[in-house]
Each structure stands twice: as C-alpha cells, then as structure tokens.
Short mmCIF file of C-alpha atoms in Angstrom, two decimals:
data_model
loop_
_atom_site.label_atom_id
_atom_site.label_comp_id
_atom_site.label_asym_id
_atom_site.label_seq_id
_atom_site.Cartn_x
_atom_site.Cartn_y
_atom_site.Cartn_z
CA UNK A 1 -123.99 92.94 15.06
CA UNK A 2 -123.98 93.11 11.58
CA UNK A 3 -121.40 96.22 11.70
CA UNK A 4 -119.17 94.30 14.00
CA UNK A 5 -119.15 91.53 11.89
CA UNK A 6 -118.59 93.32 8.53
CA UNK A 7 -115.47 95.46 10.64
CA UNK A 8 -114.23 92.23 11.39
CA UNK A 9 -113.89 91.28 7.84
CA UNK A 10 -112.82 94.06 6.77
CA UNK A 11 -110.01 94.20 9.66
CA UNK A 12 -109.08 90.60 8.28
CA UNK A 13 -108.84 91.61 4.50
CA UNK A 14 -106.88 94.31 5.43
CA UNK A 15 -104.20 92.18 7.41
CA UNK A 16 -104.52 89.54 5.37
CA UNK A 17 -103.46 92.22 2.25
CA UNK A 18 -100.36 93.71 4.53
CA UNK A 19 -99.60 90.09 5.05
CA UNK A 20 -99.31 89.45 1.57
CA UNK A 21 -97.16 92.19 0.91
CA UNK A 22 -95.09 92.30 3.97
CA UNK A 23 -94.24 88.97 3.56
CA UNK A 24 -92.88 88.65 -0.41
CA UNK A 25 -90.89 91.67 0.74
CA UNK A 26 -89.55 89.95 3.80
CA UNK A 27 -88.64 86.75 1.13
CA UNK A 28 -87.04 89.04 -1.32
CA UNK A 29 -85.33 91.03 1.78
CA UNK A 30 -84.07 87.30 2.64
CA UNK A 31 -83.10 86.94 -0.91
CA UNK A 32 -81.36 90.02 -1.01
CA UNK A 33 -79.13 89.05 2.26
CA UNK A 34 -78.47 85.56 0.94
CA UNK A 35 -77.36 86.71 -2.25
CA UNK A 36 -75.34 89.66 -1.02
CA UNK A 37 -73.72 87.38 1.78
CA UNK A 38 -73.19 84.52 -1.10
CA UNK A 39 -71.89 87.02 -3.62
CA UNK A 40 -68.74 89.18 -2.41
CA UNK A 41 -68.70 90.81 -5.82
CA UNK A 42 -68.84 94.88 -5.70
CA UNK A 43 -71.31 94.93 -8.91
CA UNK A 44 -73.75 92.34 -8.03
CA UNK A 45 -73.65 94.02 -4.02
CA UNK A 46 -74.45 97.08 -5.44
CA UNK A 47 -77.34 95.92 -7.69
CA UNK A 48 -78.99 94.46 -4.75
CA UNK A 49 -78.32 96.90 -2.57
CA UNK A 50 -79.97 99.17 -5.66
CA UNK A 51 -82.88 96.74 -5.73
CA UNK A 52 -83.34 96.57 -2.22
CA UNK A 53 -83.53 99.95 -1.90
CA UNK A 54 -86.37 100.35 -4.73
CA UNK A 55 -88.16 97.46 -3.17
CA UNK A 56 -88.23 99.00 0.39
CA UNK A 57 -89.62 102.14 -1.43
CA UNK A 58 -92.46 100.16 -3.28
CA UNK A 59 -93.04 98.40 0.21
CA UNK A 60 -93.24 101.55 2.49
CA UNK A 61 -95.65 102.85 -0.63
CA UNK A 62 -97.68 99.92 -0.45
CA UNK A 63 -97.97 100.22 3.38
CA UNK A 64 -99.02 103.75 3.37
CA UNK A 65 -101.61 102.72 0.72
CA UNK A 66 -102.70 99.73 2.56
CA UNK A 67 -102.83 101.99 5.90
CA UNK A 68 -104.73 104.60 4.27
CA UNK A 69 -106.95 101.88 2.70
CA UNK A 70 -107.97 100.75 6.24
CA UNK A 71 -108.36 104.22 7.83
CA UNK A 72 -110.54 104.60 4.76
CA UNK A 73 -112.04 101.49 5.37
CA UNK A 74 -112.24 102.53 9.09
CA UNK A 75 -114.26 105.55 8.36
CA UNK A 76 -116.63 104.06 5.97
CA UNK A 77 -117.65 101.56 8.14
CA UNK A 78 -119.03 103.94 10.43
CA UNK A 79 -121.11 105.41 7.83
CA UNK A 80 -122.36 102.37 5.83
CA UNK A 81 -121.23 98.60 5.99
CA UNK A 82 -121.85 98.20 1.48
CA UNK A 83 -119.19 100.92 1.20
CA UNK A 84 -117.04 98.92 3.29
CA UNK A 85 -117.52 96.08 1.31
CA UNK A 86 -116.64 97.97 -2.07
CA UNK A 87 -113.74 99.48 -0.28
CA UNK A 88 -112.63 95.86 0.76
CA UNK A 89 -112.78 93.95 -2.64
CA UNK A 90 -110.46 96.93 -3.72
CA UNK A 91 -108.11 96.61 -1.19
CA UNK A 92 -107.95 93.14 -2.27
CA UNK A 93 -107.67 93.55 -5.35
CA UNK A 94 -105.03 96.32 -5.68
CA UNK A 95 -103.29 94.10 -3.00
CA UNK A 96 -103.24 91.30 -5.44
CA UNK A 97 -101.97 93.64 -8.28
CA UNK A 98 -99.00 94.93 -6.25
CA UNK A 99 -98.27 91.53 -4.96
CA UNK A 100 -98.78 89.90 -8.47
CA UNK A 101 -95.80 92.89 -9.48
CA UNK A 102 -93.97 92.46 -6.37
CA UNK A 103 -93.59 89.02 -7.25
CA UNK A 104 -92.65 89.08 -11.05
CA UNK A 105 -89.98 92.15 -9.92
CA UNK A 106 -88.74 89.58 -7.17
CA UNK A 107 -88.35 87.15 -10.23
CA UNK A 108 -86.75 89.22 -12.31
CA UNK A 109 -84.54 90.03 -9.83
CA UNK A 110 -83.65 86.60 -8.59
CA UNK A 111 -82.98 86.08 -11.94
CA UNK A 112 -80.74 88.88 -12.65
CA UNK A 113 -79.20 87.60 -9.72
CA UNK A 114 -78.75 84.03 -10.77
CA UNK A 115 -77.13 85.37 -13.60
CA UNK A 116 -74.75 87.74 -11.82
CA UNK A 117 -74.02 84.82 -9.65
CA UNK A 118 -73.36 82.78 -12.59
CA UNK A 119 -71.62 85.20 -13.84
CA UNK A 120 -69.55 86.09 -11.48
CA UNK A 121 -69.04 82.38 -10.36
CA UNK A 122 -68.02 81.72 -13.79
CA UNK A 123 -65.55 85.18 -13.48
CA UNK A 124 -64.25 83.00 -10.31
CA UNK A 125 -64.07 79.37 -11.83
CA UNK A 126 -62.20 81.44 -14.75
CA UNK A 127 -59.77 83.04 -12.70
CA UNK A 128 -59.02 80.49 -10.55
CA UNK A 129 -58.57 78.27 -13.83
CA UNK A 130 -56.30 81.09 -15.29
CA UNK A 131 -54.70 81.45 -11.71
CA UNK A 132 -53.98 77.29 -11.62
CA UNK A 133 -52.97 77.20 -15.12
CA UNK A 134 -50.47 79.98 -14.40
CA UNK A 135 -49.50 78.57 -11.14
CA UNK A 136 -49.13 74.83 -13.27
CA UNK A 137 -47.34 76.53 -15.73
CA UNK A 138 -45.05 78.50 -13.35
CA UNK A 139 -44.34 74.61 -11.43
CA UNK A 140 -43.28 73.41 -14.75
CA UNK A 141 -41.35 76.03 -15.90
CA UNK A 142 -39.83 75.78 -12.32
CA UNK A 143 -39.45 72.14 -13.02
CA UNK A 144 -38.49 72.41 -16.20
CA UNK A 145 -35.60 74.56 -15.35
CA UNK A 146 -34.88 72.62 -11.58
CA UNK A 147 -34.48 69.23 -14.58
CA UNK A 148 -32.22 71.14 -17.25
CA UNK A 149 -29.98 73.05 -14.14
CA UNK A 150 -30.14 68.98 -13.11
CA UNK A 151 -29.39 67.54 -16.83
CA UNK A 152 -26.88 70.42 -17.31
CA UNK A 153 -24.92 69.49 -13.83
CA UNK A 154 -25.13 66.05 -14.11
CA UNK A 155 -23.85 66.34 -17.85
CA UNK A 156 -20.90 68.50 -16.34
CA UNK A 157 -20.36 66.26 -13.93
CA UNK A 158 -19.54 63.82 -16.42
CA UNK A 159 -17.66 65.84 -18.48
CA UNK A 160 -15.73 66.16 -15.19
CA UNK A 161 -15.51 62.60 -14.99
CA UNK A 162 -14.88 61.67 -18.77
CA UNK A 163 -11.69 64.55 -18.39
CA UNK A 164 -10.64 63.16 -14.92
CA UNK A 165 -11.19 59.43 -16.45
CA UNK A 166 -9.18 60.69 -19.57
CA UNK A 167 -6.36 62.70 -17.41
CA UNK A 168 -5.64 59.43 -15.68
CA UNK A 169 -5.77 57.31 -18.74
CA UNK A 170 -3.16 59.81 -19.95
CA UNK A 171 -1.51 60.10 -16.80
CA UNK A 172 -1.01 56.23 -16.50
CA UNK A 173 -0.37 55.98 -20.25
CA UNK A 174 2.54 58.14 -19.87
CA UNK A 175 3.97 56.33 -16.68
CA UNK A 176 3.94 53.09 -18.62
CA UNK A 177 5.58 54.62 -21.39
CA UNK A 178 8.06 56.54 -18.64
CA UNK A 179 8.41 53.02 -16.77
CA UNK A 180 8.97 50.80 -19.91
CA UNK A 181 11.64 53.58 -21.48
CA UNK A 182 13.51 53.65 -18.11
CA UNK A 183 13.52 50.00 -18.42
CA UNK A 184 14.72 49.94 -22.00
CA UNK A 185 17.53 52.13 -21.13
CA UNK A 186 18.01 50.12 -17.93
CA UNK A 187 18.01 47.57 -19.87
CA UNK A 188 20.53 49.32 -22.65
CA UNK A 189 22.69 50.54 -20.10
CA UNK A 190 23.16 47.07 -18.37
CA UNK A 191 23.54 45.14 -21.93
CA UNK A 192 26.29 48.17 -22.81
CA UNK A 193 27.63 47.61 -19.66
CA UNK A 194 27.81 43.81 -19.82
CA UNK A 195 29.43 44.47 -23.20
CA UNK A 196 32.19 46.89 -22.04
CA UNK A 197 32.90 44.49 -19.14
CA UNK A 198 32.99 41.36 -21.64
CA UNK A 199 35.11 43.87 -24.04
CA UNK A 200 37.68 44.86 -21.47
CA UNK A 201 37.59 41.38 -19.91
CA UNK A 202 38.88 40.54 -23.42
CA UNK A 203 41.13 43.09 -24.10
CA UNK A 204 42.70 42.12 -20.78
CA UNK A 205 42.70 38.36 -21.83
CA UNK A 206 44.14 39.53 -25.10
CA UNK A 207 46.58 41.69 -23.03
CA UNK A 208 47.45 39.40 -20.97
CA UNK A 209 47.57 36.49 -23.44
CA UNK A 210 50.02 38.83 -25.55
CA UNK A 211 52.18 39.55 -22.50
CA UNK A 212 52.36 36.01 -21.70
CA UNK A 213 53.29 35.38 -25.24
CA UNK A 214 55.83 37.72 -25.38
CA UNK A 215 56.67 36.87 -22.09
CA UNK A 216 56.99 33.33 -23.59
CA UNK A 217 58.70 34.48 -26.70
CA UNK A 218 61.30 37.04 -23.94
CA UNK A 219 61.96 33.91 -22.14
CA UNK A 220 62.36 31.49 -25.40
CA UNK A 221 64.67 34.20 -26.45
CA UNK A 222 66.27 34.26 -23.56
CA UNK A 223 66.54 30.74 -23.99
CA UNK A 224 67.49 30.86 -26.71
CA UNK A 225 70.07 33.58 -26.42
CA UNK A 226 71.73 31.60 -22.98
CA UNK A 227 71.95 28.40 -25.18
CA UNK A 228 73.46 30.41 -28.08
CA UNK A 229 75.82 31.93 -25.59
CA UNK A 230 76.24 28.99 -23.69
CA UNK A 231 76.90 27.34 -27.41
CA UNK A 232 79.27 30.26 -28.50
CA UNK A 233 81.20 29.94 -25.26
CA UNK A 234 81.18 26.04 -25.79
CA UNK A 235 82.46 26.67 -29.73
CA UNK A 236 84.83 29.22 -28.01
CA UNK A 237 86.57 27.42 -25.44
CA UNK A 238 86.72 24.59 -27.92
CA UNK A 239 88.42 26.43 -30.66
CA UNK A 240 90.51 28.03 -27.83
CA UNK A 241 91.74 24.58 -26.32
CA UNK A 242 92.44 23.61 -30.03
CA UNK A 243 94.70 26.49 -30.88
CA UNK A 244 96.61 26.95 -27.82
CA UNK A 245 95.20 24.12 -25.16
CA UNK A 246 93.44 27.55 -23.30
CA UNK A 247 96.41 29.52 -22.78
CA UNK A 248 96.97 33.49 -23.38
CA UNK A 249 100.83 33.52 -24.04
CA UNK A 250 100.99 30.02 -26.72
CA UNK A 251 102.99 31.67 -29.47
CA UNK A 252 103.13 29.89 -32.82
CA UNK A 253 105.52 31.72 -35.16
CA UNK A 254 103.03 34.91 -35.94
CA UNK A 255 100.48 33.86 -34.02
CA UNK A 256 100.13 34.58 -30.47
CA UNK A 257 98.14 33.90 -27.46
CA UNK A 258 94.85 32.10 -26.44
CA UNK A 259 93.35 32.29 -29.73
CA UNK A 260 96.64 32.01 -31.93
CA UNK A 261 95.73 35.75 -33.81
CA UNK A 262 98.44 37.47 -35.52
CA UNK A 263 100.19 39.83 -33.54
CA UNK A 264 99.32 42.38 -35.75
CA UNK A 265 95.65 42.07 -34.79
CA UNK A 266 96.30 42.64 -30.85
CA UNK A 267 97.85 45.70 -32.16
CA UNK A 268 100.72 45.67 -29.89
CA UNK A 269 98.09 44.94 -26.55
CA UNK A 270 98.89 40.67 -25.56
CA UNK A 271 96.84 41.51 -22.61
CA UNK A 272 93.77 38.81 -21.60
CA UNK A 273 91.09 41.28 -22.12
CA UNK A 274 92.65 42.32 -25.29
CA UNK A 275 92.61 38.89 -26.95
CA UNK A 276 89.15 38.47 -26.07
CA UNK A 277 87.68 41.32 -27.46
CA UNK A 278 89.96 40.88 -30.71
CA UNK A 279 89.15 37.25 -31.14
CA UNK A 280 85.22 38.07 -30.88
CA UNK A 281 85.43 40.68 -33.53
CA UNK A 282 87.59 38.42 -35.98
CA UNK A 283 84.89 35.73 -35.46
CA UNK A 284 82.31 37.70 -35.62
CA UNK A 285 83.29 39.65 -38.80
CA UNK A 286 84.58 36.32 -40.86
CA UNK A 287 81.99 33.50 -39.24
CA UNK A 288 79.12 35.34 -37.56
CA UNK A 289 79.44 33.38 -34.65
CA UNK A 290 81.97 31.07 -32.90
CA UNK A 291 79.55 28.32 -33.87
CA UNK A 292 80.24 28.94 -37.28
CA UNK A 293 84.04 29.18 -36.69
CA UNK A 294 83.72 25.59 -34.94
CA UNK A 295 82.08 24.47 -38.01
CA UNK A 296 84.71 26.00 -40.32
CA UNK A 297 87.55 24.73 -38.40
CA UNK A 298 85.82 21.50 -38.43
CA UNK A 299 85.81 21.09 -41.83
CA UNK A 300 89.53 22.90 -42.56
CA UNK A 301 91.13 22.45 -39.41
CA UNK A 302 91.53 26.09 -38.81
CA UNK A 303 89.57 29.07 -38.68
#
C-alpha cells in the first residue's frame, strides 16, 4: 500500500512538472503565433521564428529529462520508496529551475518583442507619416499648381478682356471720330455748297441786274436815239419847209433844191437822194446836228 501510494505521488509530481513546462511553452508558442501573425515584419518573423525554434529545443530537452526522470523514478520505486522520494524533490526542483528560466527567457523575449513591435510600429506610424506628408505635399503642390494654372488663366482671360474692352474702346473711338469728320465735311461740303449756290444766285442777280440795266440803258438809248432822230427829222423838215416850203427843185439864185445848198455842193447831182445826203453832211460838219442848225437859223435866220 505504501508503494502504491508513494508511485502515485511520484506519478503526480512528475505530471504535475511536464505540466509546468509544457504549458509556459504552449503560452510562449501562443506568444510566438500572436506576435508573428500581429507583426508582418521579415526581422521580427525571423527572430521568433529563431526563438521558437530554441525554445522547442529547450522543451523537447526538458521532456526527455523529465521522461527519463520518471523512468528513473519508475525503476527506483521498485527497489525502494526513500529513493523515490529523493528522486521526486529533484524532479521538482530542477522542474522549477527550468521553468523559473523558461519563464525569464519567455520575458525577455516578449520583451524583445514588444520592442520590435514598437519598433516596427513606430517604422509604420513613420512611414505612413512620411507617406501622408508626401502624399499632403504632393495635393498641394497639385493644388498649388491646379490655383496658379487657375490665377494664370483667369489673369489671361482678363488680359483678353482688358485688350478686347480696349480694341472696342478704340474701335468706337475711331468711328466717332470717322462719323463726326464725315459730318464736318458733310457739313463743309453743304455750307460750300450753299455758298456757291448763294454766289452764283448772285452773280446771276448781278448778271441779270446788269443786263436789265443795260437793257434799260439799250432801250433809253434807243430812246433816246428815236427822239433825237425823231428831233433831227423834226429840225429837218422844219429847216426844209423854211428854205424851200419842202420842195427838191426851189432855186434861189445859187441855191438850189429842198435844202437851198449851193449848186456847187450837189456837185452837178440835183437828184432827191443827192440833196439828202449833201444836206446831212453840211449840217453835220458846221452844226453837229439839225437841232443845232434849227437853233442857228433861229437866232440868224439862216443856217
């Protein structure tokens, strides 16, 4: 009974050391996963895969030890139960030992893994800072250049109107001038016109004013020159019916015919015609007119 019951214990130590360090290798093995699954990075997947592998080794050792340990502890049983015992505390204690530096190497390797995930989460936060920052700066140099190609086109654009604006300025500037010029000469042509009419209108007034007036002064001549002649033939025919009572062949000594000229004057021609073109150049060339002959005989009684 007493053998039974010391196997027993000895049976329980035993699991109970494989339990201890089967199970901090299962938490690390968990550790390992969640890390490595957490972690995409090739260094920190490599160091765990580098620690797993170490801690597998120090495992499988541990196992063999602990296995031998019970086959030991097997054996001894059978031959005395205070061997067993001894054997037992051992176990235990070696059990504790490796567990004790199973646990600080899981410690020091969850914290070489903290730091490699803080590292590398910091490598990540870094880049993907750098990455934003570049992409910021790329959208605002993109921006930047989408506002100035914006400011440049609108500030051609009004260049295009200020010219356009300007062109038509200049285009109506130069229509008024065109329009008030064709006006002025309009204006200059219809004033030289008006001039040249009023001109000629008076130059024809003048014209005919003077052609009146020396139609006037034709006609007063005329007059004139009818009443003279009808005056000269008056003085004529009176001188005439004076020296001879009108007739052509009155002879009075030397003197012969309407006018009572010397014969010498008709030159040898008594004829009508004769006497009347001799008697008009006597008068004419002593009096200057039969007017003047009246006169003269008027105030002598002959001529």
């Amino acid at each position: 009974m007493m053998f039974k019951h010391n196997f027993k214990k000895v049976l329980s130590a035993t699991a109970f050391a494989v339990a201890l360090v089967v199970a901090p290798a299962a938490n690390v093995s968990a550790a390992t996963n969640d890390a490595s699954s957490t972690q995409q990075s090739a260094t920190a997947t490599s160091q765990d895969q580098q620690a797993s592998q170490d801690q597998a080794a120090s495992q499988s050792s541990t196992a063999n030890q602990s296995s031998a340990t019970a086959a030991s502890a097997s054996s001894s049983t059978s031959t005395s139960s205070a061997t067993s015992t001894s054997t037992v505390k051992k176990t235990t204690k070696k059990a504790k030992k490796t567990t004790k530096k199973s646990k600080k190497k899981t410690s020091k390797k969850k914290a070489v893994k903290k730091v490699a995930k803080k590292t590398t989460k910091k490598k990540a936060t870094k880049k993907a800072k750098k990455t934003s920052k570049k992409a910021t700066k790329k959208t605002t140099k993109a921006a930047t250049v989408a506002v100035t190609a914006s400011a440049d086109q609108s500030h051609a654009t009004d260049q295009q109107d200020d010219a356009a604006k300007k062109a038509a300025e200049v285009a109506a500037k130069k229509a008024a001038a065109a329009k008030k010029a064709a006006a002025k000469k309009a204006a200059a042509k219809k004033k030289a016109a008006k001039k040249k009419a009023a001109k000629k209108k008076a130059a024809a007034k003048k014209k005919a004013a003077a052609k009146k007036k020396a139609a006037a002064k034709k006609k007063a001549a005329a007059k004139k020159k009818a009443a003279k002649k009808s005056s000269e033939k008056a003085a004529k025919y009176w001188i005439a019916m004076r020296e001879s009572s009108g007739y052509y062949t009155a002879r009075n000594g030397s003197c012969y015919g309407r006018y009572q000229l010397l014969i010498s004057y008709l030159g040898g021609d008594l004829s009508k015609k004769n006497q009347e073109r001799t008697a008009d150049r006597y008068v004419y060339g002593r009096y200057g007119s039969w007017v003047n002959a009246k006169r003269f005989w008027l105030a002598h009684n002959w001529y």
